[in-house]
mmCIF file of C-alpha atoms and ligand atoms in Angstrom:
data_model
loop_
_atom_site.group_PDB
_atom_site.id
_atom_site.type_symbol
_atom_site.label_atom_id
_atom_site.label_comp_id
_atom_site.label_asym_id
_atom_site.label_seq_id
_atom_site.Cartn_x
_atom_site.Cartn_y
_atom_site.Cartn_z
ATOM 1 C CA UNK U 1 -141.586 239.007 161.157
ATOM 2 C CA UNK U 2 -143.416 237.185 164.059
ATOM 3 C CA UNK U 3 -146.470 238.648 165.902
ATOM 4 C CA UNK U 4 -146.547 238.476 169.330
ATOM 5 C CA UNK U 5 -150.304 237.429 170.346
ATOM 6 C CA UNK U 6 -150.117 237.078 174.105
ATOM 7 C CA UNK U 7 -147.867 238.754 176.399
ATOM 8 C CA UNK U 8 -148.178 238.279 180.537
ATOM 9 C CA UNK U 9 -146.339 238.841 183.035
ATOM 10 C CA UNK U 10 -145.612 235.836 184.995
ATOM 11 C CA UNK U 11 -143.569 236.716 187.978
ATOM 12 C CA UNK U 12 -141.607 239.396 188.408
ATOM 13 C CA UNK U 13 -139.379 240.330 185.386
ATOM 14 C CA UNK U 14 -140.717 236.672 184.115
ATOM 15 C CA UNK U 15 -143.074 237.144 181.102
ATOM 16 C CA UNK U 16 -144.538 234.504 179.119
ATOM 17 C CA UNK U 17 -145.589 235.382 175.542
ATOM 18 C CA UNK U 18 -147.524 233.517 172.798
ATOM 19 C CA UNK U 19 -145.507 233.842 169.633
ATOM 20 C CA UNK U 20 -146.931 233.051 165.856
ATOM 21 C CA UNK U 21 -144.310 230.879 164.171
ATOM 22 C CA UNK U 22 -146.114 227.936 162.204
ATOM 23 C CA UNK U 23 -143.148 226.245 161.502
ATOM 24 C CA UNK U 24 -141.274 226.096 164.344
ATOM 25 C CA UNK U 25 -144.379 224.784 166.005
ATOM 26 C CA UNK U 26 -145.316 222.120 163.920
ATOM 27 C CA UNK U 27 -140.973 220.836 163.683
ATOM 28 C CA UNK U 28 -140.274 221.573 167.712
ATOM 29 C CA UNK U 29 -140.164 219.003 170.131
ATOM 30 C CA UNK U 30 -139.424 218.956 173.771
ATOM 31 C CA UNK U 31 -136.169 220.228 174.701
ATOM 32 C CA UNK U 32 -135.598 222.415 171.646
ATOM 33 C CA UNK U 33 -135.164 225.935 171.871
ATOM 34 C CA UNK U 34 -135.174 229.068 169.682
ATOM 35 C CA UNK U 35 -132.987 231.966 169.045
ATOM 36 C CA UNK U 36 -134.813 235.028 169.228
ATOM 37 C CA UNK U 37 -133.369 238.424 167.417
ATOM 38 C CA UNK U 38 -135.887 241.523 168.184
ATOM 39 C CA UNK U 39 -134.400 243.301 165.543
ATOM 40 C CA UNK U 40 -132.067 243.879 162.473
ATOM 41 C CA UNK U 41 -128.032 243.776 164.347
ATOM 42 C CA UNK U 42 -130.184 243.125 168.018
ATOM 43 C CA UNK U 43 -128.057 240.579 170.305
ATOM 44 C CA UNK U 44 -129.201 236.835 169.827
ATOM 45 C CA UNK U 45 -131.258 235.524 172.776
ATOM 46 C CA UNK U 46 -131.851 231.753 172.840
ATOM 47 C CA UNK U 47 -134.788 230.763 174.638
ATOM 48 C CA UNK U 48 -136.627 227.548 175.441
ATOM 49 C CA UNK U 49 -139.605 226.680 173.497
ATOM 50 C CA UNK U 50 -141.987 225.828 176.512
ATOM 51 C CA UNK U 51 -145.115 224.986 175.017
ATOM 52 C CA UNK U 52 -145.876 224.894 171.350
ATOM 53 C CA UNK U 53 -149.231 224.152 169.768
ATOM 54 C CA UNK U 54 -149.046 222.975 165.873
ATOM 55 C CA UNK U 55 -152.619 223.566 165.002
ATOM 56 C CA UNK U 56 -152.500 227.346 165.851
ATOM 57 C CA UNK U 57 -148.992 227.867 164.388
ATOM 58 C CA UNK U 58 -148.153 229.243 168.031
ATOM 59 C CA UNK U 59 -145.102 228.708 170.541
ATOM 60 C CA UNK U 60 -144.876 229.646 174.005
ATOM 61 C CA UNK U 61 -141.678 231.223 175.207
ATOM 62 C CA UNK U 62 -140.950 232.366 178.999
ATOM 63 C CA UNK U 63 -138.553 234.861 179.087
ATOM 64 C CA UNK U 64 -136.432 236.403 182.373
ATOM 65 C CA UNK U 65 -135.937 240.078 181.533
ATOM 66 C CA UNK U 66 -132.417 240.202 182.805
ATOM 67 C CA UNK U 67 -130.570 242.232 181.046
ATOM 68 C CA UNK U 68 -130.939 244.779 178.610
ATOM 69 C CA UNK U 69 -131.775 242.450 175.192
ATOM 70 C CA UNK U 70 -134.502 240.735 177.477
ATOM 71 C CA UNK U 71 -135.534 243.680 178.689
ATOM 72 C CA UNK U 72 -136.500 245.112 175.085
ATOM 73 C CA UNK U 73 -138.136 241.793 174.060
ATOM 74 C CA UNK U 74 -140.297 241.440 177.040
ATOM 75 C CA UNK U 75 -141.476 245.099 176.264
ATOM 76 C CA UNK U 76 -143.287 243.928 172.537
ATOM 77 C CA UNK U 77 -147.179 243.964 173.464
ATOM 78 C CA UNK U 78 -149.470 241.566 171.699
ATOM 79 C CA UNK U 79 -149.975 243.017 168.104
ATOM 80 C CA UNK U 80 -146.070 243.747 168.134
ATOM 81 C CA UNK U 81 -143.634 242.093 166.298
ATOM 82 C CA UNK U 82 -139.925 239.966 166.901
ATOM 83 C CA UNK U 83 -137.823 240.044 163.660
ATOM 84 C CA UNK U 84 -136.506 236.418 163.454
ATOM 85 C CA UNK U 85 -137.219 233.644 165.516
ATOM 86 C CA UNK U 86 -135.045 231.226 164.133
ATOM 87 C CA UNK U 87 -134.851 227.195 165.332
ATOM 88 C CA UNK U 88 -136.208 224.664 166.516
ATOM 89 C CA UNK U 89 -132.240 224.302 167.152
ATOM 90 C CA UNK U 90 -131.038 221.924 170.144
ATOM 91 C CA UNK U 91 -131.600 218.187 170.306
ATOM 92 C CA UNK U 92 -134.871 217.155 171.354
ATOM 93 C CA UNK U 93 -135.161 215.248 174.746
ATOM 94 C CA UNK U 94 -134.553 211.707 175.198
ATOM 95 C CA UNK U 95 -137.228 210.204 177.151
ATOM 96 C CA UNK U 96 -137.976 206.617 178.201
ATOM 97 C CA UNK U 97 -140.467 205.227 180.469
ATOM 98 C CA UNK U 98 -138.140 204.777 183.438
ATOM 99 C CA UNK U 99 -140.874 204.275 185.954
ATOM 100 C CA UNK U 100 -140.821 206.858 188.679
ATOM 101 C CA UNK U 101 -139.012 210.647 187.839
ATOM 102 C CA UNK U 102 -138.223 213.171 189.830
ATOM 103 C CA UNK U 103 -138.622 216.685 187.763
ATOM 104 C CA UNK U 104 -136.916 219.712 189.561
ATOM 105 C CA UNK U 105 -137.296 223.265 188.764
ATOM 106 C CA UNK U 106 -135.459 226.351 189.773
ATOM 107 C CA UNK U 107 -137.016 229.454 189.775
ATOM 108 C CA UNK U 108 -137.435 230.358 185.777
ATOM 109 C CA UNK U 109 -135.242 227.069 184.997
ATOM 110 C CA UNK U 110 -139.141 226.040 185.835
ATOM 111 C CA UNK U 111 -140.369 227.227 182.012
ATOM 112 C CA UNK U 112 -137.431 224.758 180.508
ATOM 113 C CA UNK U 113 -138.601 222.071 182.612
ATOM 114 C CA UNK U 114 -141.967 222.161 181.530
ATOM 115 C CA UNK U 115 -142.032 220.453 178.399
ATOM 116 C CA UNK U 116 -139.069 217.891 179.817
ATOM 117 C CA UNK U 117 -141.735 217.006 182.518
ATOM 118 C CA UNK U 118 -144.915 216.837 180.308
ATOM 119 C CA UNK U 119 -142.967 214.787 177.665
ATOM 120 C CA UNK U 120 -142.277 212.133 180.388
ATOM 121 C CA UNK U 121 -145.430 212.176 181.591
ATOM 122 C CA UNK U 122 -146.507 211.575 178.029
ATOM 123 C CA UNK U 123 -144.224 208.519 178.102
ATOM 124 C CA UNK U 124 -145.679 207.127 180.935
ATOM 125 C CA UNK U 125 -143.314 208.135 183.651
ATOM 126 C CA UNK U 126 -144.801 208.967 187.065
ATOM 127 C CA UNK U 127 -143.873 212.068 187.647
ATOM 128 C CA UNK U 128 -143.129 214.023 190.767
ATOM 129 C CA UNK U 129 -142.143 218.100 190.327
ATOM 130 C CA UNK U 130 -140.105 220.429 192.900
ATOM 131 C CA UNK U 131 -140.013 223.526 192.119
ATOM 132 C CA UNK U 132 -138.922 226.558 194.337
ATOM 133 C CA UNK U 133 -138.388 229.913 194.298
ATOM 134 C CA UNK U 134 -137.444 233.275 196.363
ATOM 135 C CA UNK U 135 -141.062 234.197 197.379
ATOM 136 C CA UNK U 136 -144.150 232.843 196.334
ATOM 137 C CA UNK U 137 -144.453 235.384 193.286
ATOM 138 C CA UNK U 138 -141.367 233.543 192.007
ATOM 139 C CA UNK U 139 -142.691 229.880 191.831
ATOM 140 C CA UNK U 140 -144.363 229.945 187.893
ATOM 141 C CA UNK U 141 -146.174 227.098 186.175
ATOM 142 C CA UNK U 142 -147.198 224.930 189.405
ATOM 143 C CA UNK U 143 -151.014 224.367 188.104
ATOM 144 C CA UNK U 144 -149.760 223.711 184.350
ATOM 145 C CA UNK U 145 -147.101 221.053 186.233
ATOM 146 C CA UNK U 146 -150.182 219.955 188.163
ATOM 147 C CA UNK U 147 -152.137 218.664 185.057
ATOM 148 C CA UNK U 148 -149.685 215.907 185.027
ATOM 149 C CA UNK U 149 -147.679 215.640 187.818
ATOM 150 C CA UNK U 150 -148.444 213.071 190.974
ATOM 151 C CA UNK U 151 -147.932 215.798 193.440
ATOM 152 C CA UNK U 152 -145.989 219.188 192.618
ATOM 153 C CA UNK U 153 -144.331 220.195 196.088
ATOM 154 C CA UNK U 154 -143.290 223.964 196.143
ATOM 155 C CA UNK U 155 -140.222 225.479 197.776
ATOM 156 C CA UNK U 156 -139.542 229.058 199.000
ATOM 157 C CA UNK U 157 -136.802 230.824 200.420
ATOM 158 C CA UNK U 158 -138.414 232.997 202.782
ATOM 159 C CA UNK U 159 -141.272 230.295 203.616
ATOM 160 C CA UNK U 160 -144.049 232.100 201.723
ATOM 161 C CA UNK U 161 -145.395 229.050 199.834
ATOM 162 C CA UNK U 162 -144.465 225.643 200.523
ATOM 163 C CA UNK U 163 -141.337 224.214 202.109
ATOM 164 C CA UNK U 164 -138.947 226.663 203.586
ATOM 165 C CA UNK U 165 -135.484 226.337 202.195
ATOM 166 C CA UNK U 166 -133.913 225.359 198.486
ATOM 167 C CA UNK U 167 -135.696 222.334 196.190
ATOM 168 C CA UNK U 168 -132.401 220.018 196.998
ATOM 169 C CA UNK U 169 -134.142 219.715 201.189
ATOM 170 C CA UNK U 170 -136.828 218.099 199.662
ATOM 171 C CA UNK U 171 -135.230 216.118 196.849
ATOM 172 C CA UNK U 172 -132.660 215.001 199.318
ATOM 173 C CA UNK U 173 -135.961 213.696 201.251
ATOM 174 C CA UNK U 174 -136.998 212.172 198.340
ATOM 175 C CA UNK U 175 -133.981 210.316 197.256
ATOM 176 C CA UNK U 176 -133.315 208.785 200.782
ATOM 177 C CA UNK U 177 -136.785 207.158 200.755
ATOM 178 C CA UNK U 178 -137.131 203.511 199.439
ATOM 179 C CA UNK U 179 -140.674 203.756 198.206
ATOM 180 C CA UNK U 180 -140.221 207.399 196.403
ATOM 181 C CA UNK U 181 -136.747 206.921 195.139
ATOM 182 C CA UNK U 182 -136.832 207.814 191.236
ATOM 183 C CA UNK U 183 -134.703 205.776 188.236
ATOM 184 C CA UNK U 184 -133.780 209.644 186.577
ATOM 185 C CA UNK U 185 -133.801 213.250 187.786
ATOM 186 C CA UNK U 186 -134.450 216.070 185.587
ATOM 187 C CA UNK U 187 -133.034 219.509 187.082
ATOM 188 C CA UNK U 188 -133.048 222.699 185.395
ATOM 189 C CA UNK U 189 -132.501 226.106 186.704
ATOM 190 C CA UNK U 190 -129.779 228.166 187.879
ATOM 191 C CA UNK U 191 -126.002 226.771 187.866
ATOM 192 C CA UNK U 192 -125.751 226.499 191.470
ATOM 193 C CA UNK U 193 -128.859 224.703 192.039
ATOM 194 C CA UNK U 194 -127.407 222.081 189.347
ATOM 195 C CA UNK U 195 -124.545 221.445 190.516
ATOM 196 C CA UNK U 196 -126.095 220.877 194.119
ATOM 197 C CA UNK U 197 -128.402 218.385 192.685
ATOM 198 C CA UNK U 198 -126.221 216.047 190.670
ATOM 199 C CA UNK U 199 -124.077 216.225 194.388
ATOM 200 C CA UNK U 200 -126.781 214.265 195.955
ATOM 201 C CA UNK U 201 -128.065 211.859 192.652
ATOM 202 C CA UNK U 202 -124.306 210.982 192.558
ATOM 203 C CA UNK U 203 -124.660 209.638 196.280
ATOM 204 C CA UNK U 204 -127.704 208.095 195.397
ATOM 205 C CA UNK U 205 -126.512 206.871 191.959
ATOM 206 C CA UNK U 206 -129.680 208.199 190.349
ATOM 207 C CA UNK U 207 -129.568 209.137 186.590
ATOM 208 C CA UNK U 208 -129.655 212.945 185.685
ATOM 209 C CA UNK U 209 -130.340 215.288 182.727
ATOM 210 C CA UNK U 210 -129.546 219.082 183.230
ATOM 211 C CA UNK U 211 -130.602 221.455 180.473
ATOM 212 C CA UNK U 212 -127.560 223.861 180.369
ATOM 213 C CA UNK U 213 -128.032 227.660 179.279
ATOM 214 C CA UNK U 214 -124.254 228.662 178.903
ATOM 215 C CA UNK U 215 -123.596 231.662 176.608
ATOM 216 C CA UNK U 216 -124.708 231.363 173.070
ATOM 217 C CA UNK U 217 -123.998 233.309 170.015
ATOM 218 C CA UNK U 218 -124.907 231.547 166.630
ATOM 219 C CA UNK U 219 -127.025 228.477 167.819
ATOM 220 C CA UNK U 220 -124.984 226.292 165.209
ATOM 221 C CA UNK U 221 -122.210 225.137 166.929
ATOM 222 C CA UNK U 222 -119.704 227.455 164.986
ATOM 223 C CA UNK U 223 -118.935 230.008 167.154
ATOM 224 C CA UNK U 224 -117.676 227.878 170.521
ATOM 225 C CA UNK U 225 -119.349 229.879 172.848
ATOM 226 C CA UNK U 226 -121.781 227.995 174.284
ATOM 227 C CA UNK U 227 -118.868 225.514 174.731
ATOM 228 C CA UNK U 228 -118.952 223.262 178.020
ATOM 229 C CA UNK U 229 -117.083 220.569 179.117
ATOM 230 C CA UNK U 230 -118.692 217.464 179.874
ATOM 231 C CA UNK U 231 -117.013 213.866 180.855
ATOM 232 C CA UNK U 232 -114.211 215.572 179.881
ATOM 233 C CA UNK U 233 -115.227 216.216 176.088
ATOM 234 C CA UNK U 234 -115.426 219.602 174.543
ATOM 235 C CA UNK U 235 -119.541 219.996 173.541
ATOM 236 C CA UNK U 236 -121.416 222.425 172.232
ATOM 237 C CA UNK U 237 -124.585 223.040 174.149
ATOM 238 C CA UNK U 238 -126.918 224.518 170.927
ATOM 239 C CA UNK U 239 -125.758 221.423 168.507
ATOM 240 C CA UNK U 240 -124.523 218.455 171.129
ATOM 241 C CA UNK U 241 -127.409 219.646 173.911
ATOM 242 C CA UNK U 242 -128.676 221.537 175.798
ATOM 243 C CA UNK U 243 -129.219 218.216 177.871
ATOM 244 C CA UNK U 244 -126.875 216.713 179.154
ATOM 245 C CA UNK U 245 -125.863 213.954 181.654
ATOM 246 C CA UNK U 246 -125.697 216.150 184.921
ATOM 247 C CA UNK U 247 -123.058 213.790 186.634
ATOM 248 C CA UNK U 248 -120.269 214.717 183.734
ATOM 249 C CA UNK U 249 -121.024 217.889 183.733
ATOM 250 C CA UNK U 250 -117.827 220.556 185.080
ATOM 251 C CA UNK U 251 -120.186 222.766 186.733
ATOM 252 C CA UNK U 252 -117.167 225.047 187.696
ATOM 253 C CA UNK U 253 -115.968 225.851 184.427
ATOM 254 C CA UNK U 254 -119.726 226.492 183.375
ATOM 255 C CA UNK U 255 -120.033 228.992 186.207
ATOM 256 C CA UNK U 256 -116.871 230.598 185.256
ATOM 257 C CA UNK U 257 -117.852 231.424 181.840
ATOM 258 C CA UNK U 258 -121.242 232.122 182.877
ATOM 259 C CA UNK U 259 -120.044 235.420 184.215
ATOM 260 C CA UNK U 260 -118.111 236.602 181.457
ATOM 261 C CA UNK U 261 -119.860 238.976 180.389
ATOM 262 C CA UNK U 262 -121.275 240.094 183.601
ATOM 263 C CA UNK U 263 -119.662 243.429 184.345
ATOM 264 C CA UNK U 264 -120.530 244.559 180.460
ATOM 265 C CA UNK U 265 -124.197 243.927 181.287
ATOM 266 C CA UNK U 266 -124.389 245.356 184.657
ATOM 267 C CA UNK U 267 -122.933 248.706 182.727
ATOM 268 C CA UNK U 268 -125.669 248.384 180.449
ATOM 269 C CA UNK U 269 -128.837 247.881 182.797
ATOM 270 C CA UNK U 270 -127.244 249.951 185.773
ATOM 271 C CA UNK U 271 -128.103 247.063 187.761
HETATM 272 P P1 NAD J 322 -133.055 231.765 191.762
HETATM 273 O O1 NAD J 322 -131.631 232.127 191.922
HETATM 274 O O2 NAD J 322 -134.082 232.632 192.392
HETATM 275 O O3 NAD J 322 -133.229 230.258 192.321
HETATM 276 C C1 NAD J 322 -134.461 229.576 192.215
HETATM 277 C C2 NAD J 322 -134.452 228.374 193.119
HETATM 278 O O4 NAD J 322 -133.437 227.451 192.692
HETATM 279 C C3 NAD J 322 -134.127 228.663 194.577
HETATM 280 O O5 NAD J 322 -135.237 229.140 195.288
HETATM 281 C C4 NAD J 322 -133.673 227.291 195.055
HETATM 282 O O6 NAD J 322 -134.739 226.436 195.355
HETATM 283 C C5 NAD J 322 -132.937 226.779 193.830
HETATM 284 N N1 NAD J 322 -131.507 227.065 193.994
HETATM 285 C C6 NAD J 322 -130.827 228.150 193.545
HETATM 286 N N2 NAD J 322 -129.511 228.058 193.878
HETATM 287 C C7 NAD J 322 -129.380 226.897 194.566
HETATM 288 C C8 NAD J 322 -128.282 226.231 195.172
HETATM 289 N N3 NAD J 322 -127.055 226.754 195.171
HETATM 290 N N4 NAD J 322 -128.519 225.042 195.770
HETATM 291 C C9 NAD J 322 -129.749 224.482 195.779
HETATM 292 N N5 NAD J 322 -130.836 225.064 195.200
HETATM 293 C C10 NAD J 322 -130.652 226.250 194.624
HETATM 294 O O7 NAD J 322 -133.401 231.542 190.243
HETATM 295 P P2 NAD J 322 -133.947 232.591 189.172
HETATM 296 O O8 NAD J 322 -133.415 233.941 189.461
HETATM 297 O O9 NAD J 322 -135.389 232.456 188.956
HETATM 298 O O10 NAD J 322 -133.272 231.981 187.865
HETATM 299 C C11 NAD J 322 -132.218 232.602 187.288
HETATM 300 C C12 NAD J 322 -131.152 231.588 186.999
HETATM 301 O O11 NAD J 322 -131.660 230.451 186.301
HETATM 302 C C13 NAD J 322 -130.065 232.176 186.152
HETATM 303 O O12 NAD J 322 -128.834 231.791 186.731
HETATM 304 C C14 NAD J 322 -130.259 231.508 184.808
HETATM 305 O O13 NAD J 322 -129.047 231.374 184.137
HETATM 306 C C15 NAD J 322 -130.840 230.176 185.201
HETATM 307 N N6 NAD J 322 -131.633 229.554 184.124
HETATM 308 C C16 NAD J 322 -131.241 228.344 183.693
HETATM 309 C C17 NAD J 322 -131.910 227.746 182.647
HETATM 310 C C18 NAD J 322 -131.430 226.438 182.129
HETATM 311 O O14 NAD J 322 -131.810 226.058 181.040
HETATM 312 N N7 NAD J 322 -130.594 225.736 182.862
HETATM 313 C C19 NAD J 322 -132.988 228.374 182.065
HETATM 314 C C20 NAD J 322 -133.400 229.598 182.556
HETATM 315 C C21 NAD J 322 -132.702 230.194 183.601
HETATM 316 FE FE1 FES J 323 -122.100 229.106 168.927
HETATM 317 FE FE2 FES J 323 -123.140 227.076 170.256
HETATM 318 S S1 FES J 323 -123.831 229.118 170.215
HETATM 319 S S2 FES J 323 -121.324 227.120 169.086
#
């Protein structure tokens, strides 16, 4: 069993919570993630490990309560308990000092991005961070990205905080300027937002490194379905990822089987 010793909410239906798991904290590095079971037969919820601090014995996960497994998890107060919390599982980041990256975040693809963006700090990187969201209640972790970032420019949808419009306006701004241009991207959040990143790195022939969430089951690379297709090879996000090189990444297939299981879960929420 594994106490929960923090719990708050950090946008809406976001929550991030402090976990006790000495050895996953002290084995985890950036990029890994967990899989998180609330209880005995519960469904399997992997989850990025977004912060993790060894001498505690504590991780930090950030979890969007989106359907009804999420829901239940996010519920656990501090002095609760989460039955297994198995992993680290994933492969851990590859970072190199590059010089100058560009870190983007979408919405609570933000929490994942987190400890890509400190690690290449950490590495020496200078690093700039986009992150948007719907409303300002929806943009999470811009003072921890602060600590380490050159600048941290926000986007919103409706123009509440920052830019007005979708992180790509001002990564597109970005890329087309000589003296800002970055050697790698990092880009993690939803599908769509992905997809319309790599569209403008390929233009600009600028490395990039997605962090894919497809469906997963086991977290060992057994069951095939967090299977996703990339330079034309069959790999398993949980064993082969969950980074990957954004420009061989089929984004349409990923979509696809992102909403497999969509009409199940909307019958289960009522959402
Ligand atoms: P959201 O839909 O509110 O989008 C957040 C921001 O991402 C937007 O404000 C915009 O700036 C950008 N964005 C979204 N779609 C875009 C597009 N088509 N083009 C350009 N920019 C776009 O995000 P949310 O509701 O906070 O996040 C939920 C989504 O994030 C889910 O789809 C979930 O699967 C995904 N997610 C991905 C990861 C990952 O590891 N890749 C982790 C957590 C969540
Ligand atoms: Fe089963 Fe990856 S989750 S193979």
């Amino acid at each position: 069993m594994f106490e929960v010793l923090r719990n708050e909410t950090l946008a809406p239906q976001v929550h991030r919570m402090v976990v006790r798991a000495p050895r996953v904290a002290k084995a985890r590095q950036p990029g890994q993630f967990v899989i998180v079971r609330l209880e005995e037969g519960a469904e399997r919820i992997p989850l990025t490990i977004a912060d993790a601090d060894p001498v505690a014995g504590t991780i930090t996960l950030i979890i969007q309560a989106v359907g009804l497994s999420t829901q239940r998890i996010v519920a656990v107060q501090a002095g609760g308990f989460i039955r297994d919390v198995a992993g680290p599982l994933g492969k851990a980041t590859e970072i190199h000092n590059v010089g100058k990256v560009v870190c983007v975040g979408g919405g609570v693809g933000t929490a994942v991005l987190f400890p890509l963006a400190a690690a290449a700090a950490r590495a020496g990187n200078e690093v700039t961070t986009i992150i948007g969201g719907r409303s300002a209640p929806y943009v999470i972790l811009r003072d921890e990205l602060a600590q380490f970032s050159k600048e941290v420019l926000v986007t919103t949808e409706d123009g509440s905080l920052g830019v007005k419009g979708f992180v790509t306006a001002v990564l597109e701004q970005i890329l087309n300027d000589p003296a800002r241009k970055p050697a790698e991207v990092f880009a993690v959040g939803p599908v769509g937002m992905m997809a319309a990143i790599v569209k403008l790195t390929r233009a600009a022939n600028v490395k990039t490194v997605v962090s894919l969430n497809p469906i997963m089951v086991d977290g060992t690379g057994m069951c095939g379905g967090c299977r996703v297709t990339v330079g034309g090879k069959i790999q398993f996000a949980c064993v082969d990822g969950p980074e990957f090189d954004g420009l061989a990444v089929d984004f349409k297939e990923l979509s696809d089987r992102q909403a497999t299981y969509k009409d199940h879960e909307c019958k289960l929420t009522g959402k």
